[in-house]
PDB file of C-alpha atoms in Angstrom:
ATOM      1  CA  MET T   1      -6.143 -26.305 -25.065  1.00 65.00           C
ATOM      2  CA  LYS T   2      -7.836 -23.010 -25.911  1.00 85.00           C
ATOM      3  CA  ILE T   3      -5.705 -19.976 -26.645  1.00 83.00           C
ATOM      4  CA  SER T   4      -7.189 -18.000 -23.750  1.00 84.00           C
ATOM      5  CA  ASP T   5      -6.369 -20.825 -21.305  1.00 85.00           C
ATOM      6  CA  LYS T   6      -2.812 -20.905 -22.605  1.00 84.00           C
ATOM      7  CA  ILE T   7      -2.431 -17.137 -22.212  1.00 78.00           C
ATOM      8  CA  ILE T   8      -3.835 -17.218 -18.677  1.00 77.00           C
ATOM      9  CA  LYS T   9      -1.506 -20.060 -17.720  1.00 79.00           C
ATOM     10  CA  GLU T  10       1.502 -18.257 -19.177  1.00 78.00           C
ATOM     11  CA  VAL T  11       0.606 -15.006 -17.431  1.00 72.00           C
ATOM     12  CA  PHE T  12       0.187 -16.659 -14.046  1.00 72.00           C
ATOM     13  CA  THR T  13       3.412 -18.662 -14.306  1.00 75.00           C
ATOM     14  CA  SER T  14       5.530 -15.898 -15.822  1.00 78.00           C
ATOM     15  CA  LYS T  15       7.989 -13.839 -13.843  1.00 80.00           C
ATOM     16  CA  ALA T  16       6.301 -10.670 -15.100  1.00 77.00           C
ATOM     17  CA  PHE T  17       3.166 -11.575 -13.159  1.00 77.00           C
ATOM     18  CA  VAL T  18       5.192 -12.246 -10.010  1.00 82.00           C
ATOM     19  CA  TRP T  19       7.048  -8.936 -10.353  1.00 85.00           C
ATOM     20  CA  THR T  20       3.823  -7.007 -10.974  1.00 86.00           C
ATOM     21  CA  PHE T  21       2.155  -8.666  -7.994  1.00 87.00           C
ATOM     22  CA  SER T  22       5.034  -7.933  -5.606  1.00 89.00           C
ATOM     23  CA  PHE T  23       5.265  -4.375  -6.938  1.00 92.00           C
ATOM     24  CA  LEU T  24       1.564  -3.791  -6.218  1.00 93.00           C
ATOM     25  CA  ILE T  25       1.947  -5.206  -2.702  1.00 94.00           C
ATOM     26  CA  ALA T  26       4.984  -2.972  -2.101  1.00 94.00           C
ATOM     27  CA  VAL T  27       3.028   0.091  -3.257  1.00 94.00           C
ATOM     28  CA  LEU T  28       0.113  -0.858  -1.020  1.00 94.00           C
ATOM     29  CA  ILE T  29       2.380  -1.254   2.030  1.00 94.00           C
ATOM     30  CA  THR T  30       4.050   2.098   1.277  1.00 93.00           C
ATOM     31  CA  VAL T  31       0.722   3.912   0.966  1.00 91.00           C
ATOM     32  CA  VAL T  32      -0.582   2.352   4.188  1.00 90.00           C
ATOM     33  CA  SER T  33       2.543   3.273   6.175  1.00 89.00           C
ATOM     34  CA  ILE T  34       2.482   6.851   4.832  1.00 86.00           C
ATOM     35  CA  ARG T  35      -1.169   7.175   5.872  1.00 86.00           C
ATOM     36  CA  PHE T  36      -0.286   5.675   9.271  1.00 84.00           C
ATOM     37  CA  VAL T  37       2.557   8.174   9.810  1.00 82.00           C
ATOM     38  CA  ASP T  38       0.297  11.050   8.738  1.00 78.00           C
ATOM     39  CA  GLY T  39      -2.290   9.882  11.260  1.00 76.00           C
ATOM     40  CA  ILE T  40       0.311   9.867  14.062  1.00 76.00           C
ATOM     41  CA  THR T  41       1.488  13.358  13.068  1.00 77.00           C
ATOM     42  CA  GLU T  42      -2.094  14.646  13.097  1.00 73.00           C
ATOM     43  CA  VAL T  43      -2.626  13.181  16.565  1.00 73.00           C
ATOM     44  CA  LYS T  44       0.544  14.900  17.825  1.00 73.00           C
ATOM     45  CA  HIS T  45      -0.594  18.231  16.367  1.00 70.00           C
ATOM     46  CA  GLY T  46      -3.994  17.749  17.989  1.00 71.00           C
ATOM     47  CA  ASN T  47      -2.344  17.117  21.372  1.00 69.00           C
ATOM     48  CA  THR T  48      -0.240  20.289  21.149  1.00 68.00           C
ATOM     49  CA  ILE T  49      -3.351  22.327  20.332  1.00 61.00           C
ATOM     50  CA  ILE T  50      -5.157  20.821  23.350  1.00 62.00           C
ATOM     51  CA  ASN T  51      -2.139  21.526  25.594  1.00 65.00           C
ATOM     52  CA  ARG T  52      -2.035  25.177  24.472  1.00 67.00           C
ATOM     53  CA  LYS T  53      -5.746  25.573  25.215  1.00 67.00           C
ATOM     54  CA  VAL T  54      -5.220  24.126  28.709  1.00 65.00           C
ATOM     55  CA  GLN T  55      -2.407  26.608  29.427  1.00 60.00           C
TER      56      GLN T  55
END
């Protein structure tokens, strides 16, 4: 077995890889939900501006 193959196998089976992977997914989910909430807030602000113009 080549050294590079051994390293790759160890990385993919190690807990460090699993932790890194789940951490990245968690960060991604957090960023997406923050963007989503910001989008909702912007829509609400847009609606209030429209309502004021109507009045």
